Structures are given as C-alpha cells and as structure tokens.
CSV table of C-alpha atoms in Angstrom, one decimal:
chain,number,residue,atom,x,y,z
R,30,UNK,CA,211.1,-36.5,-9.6
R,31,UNK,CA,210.3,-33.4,-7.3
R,32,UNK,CA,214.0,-32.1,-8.4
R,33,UNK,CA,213.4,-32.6,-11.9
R,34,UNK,CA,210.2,-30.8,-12.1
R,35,UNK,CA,212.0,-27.7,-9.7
R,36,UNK,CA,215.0,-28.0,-12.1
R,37,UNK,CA,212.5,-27.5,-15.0
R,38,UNK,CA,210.9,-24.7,-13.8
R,39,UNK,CA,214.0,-23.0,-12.8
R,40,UNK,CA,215.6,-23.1,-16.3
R,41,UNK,CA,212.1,-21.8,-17.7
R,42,UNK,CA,212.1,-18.6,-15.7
R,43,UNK,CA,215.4,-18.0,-16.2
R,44,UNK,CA,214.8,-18.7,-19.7
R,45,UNK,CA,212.0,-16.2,-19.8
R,46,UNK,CA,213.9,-13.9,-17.8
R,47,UNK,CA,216.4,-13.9,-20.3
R,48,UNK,CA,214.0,-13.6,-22.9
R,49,UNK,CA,212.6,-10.8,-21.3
R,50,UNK,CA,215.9,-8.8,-21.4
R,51,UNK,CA,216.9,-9.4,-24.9
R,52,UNK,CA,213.7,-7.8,-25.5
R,53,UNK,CA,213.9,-5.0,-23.3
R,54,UNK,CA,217.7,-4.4,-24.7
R,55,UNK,CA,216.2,-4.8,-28.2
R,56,UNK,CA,213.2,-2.6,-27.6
R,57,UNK,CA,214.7,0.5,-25.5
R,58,UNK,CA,216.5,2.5,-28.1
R,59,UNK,CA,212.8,2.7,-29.9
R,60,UNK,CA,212.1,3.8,-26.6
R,61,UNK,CA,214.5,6.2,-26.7
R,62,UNK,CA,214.5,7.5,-29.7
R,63,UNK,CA,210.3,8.2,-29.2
R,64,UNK,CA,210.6,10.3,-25.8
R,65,UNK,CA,213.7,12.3,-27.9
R,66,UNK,CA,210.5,13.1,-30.4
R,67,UNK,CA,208.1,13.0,-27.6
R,68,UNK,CA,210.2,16.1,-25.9
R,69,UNK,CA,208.1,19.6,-27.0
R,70,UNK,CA,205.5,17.4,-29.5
R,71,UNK,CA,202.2,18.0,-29.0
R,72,UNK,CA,199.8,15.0,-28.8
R,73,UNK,CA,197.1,14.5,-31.1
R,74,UNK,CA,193.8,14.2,-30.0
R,75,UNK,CA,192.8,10.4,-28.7
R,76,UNK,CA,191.2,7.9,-31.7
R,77,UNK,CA,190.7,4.4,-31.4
R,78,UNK,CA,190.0,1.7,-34.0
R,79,UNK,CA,188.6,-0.4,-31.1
R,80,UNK,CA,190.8,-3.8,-31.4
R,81,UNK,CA,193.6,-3.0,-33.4
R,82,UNK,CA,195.1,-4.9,-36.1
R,83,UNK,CA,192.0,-5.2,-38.0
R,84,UNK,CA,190.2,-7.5,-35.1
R,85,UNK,CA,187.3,-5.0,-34.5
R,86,UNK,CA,187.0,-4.1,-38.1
R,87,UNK,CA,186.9,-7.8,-39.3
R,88,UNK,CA,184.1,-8.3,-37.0
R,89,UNK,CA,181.8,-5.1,-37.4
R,90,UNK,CA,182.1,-6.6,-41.2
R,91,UNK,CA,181.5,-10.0,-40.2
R,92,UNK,CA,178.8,-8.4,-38.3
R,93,UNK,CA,177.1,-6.2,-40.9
R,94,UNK,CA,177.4,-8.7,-43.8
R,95,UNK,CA,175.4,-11.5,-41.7
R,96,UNK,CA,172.3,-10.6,-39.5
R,97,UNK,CA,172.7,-13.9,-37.4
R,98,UNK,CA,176.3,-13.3,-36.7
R,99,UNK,CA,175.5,-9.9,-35.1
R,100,UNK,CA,172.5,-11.1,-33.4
R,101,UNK,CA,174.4,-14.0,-31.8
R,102,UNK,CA,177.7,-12.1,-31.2
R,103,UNK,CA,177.4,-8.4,-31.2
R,104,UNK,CA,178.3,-5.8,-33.3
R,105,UNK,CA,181.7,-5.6,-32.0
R,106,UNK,CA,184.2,-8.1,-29.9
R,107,UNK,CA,182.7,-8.1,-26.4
R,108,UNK,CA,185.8,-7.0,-24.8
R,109,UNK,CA,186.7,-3.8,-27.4
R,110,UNK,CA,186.4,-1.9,-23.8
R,111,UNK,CA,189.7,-3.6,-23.1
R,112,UNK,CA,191.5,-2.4,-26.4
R,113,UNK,CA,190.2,1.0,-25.9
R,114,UNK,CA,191.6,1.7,-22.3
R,115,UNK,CA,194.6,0.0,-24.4
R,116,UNK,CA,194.8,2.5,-27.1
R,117,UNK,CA,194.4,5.0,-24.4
R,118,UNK,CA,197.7,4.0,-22.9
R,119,UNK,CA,199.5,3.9,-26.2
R,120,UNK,CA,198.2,6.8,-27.2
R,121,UNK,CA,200.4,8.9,-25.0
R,122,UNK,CA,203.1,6.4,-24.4
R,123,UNK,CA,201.8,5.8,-21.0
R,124,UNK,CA,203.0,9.0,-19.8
R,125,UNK,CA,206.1,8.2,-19.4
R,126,UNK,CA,209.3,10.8,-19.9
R,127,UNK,CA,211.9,8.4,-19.6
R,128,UNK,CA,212.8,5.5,-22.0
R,129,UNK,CA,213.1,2.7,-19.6
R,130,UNK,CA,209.3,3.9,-17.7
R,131,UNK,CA,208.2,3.8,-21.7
R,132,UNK,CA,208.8,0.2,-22.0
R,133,UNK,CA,207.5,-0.8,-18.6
R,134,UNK,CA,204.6,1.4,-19.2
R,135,UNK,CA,204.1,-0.6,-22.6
R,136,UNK,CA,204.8,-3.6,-21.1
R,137,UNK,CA,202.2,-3.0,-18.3
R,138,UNK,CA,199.6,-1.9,-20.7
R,139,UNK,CA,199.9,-5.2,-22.5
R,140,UNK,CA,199.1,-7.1,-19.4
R,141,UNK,CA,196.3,-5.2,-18.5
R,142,UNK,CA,194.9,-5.6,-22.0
R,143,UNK,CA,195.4,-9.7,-21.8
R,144,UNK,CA,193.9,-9.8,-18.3
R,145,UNK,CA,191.5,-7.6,-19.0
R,146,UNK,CA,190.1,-10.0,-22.1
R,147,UNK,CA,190.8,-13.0,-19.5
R,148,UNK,CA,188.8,-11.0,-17.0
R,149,UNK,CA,185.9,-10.6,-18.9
R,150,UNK,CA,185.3,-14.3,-20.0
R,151,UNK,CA,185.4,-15.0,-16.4
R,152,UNK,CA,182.8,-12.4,-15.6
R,153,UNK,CA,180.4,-13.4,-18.4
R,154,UNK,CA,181.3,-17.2,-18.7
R,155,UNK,CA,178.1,-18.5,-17.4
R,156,UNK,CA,175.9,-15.9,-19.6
R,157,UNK,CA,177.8,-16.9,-22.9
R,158,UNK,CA,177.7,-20.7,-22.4
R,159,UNK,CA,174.5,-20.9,-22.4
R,160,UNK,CA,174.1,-18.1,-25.3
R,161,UNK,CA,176.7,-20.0,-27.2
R,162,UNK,CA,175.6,-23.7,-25.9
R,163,UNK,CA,179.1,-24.3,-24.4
R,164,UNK,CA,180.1,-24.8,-21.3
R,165,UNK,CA,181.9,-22.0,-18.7
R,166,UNK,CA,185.0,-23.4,-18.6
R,167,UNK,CA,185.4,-23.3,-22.7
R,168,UNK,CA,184.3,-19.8,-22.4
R,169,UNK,CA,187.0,-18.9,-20.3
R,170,UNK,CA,189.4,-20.8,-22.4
R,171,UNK,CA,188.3,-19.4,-25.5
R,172,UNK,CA,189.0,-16.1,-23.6
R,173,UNK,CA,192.2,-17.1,-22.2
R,174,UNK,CA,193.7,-18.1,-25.5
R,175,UNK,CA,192.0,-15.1,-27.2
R,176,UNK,CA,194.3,-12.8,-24.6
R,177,UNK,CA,197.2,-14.5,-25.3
R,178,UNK,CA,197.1,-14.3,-28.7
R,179,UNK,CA,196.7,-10.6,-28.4
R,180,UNK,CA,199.1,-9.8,-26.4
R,181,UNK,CA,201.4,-12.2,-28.6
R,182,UNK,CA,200.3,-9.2,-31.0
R,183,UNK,CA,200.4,-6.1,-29.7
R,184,UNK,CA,204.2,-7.3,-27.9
R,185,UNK,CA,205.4,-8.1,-31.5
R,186,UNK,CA,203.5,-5.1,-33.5
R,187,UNK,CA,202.9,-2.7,-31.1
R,188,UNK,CA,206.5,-1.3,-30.3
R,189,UNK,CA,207.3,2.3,-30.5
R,190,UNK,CA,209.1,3.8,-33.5
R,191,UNK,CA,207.3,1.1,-36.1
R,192,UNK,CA,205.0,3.8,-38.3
R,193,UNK,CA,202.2,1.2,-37.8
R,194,UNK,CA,199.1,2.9,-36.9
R,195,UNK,CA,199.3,1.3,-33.5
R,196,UNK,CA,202.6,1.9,-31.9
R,197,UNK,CA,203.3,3.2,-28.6
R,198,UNK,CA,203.3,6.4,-28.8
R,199,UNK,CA,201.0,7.1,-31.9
R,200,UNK,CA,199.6,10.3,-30.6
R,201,UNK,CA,202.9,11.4,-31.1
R,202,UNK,CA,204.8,12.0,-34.0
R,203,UNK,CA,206.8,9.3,-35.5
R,204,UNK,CA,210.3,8.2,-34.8
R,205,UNK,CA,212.6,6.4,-36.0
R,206,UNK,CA,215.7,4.5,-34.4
R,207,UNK,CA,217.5,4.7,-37.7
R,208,UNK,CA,219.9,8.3,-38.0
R,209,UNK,CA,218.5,10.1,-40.6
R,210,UNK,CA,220.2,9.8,-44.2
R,211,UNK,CA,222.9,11.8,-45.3
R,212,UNK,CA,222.1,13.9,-48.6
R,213,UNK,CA,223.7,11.8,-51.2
R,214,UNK,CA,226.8,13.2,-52.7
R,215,UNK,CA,227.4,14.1,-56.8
C-alpha cells in the first residue's frame, strides 16, 4: 500500500513537472518577444484596477448598489493589497531583462499573490468567523480556494504579449509573438 501511494505521488510530480515545462516552452517566446519591445521602451506610470479581471470592480458595485453588503464585507475584497503588489510586479515585467528571468519572475509573482490571499485568511480567520458566523477553518478555506482560483487566473490570462489590460508587462508597450504582416500584394 505504502508503494502505491509513493508510486502515486511520483507520477503526479512528474506529471506536474511536465506540465510545468510545456508551459514554460509554450509561454517563453511571449517572453521573448516582450523583453525585444521592452529594450529602449519607456514604462508607463504604475495604475492598478485593484483585483484584475473585473474581481474588485464587481465588488465595489456589489458594494455600492447594497448598503448591507458593504457594511458586512467592505468596500473592496479584503485582500486587494495582494493584487496591488501584484500589479506592481506585472507592471514592469518583474524587472527582468532576460526572457527566461520574465517567466520565473511571472511565475513568482503568481505565487506570491495566491499566498498572499491564503495568508491573509489565516491572519484574519478568527476576526471574520465570527463577523461572518462561520467558523476559522472555513474562513481559511474560503481563502484557500479563493487563491487558487486566482492564480488559476492570472497563470491562464495574465501572460505576456496577450493585449489584455493585465499582461505581464503592461507598463510596457505591447507585443506580439506573431511576425508582423506582410503588405498584401496587387
């Protein structure tokens, strides 16, 4: 039984290994192709939409339209804080000058924004269970599955070179991993 269970895990972190490197194969010439526009850009001044994807504008609607929700649950998600240092990092592409440091500086930023949202339920579990009449530990689950469906997000719609509002990089100008199109002939 022991074997079976160390078989199992084996095969799923090779699997997600493996997953991790079709990704990074499938997400470098993005990379690529941004630090080639990145080279003698100037970046745009820093702006933030908070939670990106329409998360912190959903709720400040939410929020304005019904008193109670706002008085029970802020004006914005708790954890914007978390999307904002985010944003920061995407802003400018992490810093990064090289392709493969822009991915793992993406990459990085990703976790730190789902441990940051993780991090936060932790550190306010017992003060929003009994706000919210739950318990801690469903506080930090809500917060733990709240992460991880964000950084399901921002690793599917966050890559550079996308023209989203979001992308890595979007202090920069946009890229594209496509050539450009040759001037159609008569």
């Amino acid at each position: 039984m022991k074997a079976l269970r160390l078989a199992t895990i084996l095969l799923l972190s090779a699997t997600a290994a493996t997953a991790q490197d079709v990704m990074r194969s499938f997400e470098l010439p993005a990379h690529r192709s941004l630090m080639a526009e990145r080279e003698g850009a100037e970046l745009t001044p820093f702006e933030t939409d908070g939670c990106s994807g329409g998360l912190s504008a959903s709720w400040r609607f939410v929020a304005d339209t019904f008193p109670s929700f706002r008085a029970l649950y802020e004006a914005h998600p708790p954890w914007e804080y978390c999307c904002v240092a985010h944003d920061r990092a995407y802003h400018h592409a992490g810093g990064a000058l090289r392709a493969e440091d822009s991915y793992e500086a993406r990459l990085s930023a990703d976790d730190t924004l789902r441990a940051c949202v993780k991090q936060h339920g932790v550190e306010h579990d017992e003060e929003y269970a009994e706000r919210y009449d739950m318990t801690a530990e469903q506080i930090r689950t809500a917060h733990s599955v709240t992460a991880e469906a964000m950084y399901a997000a921002v690793r599917f719609g966050g890559g550079p070179c996308s023209g989203l509002p979001w992308r890595w990089g979007f202090g920069y100008p946009g890229c594209s991993v496509f050539p450009p199109l040759a001037p159609a002939r008569e």
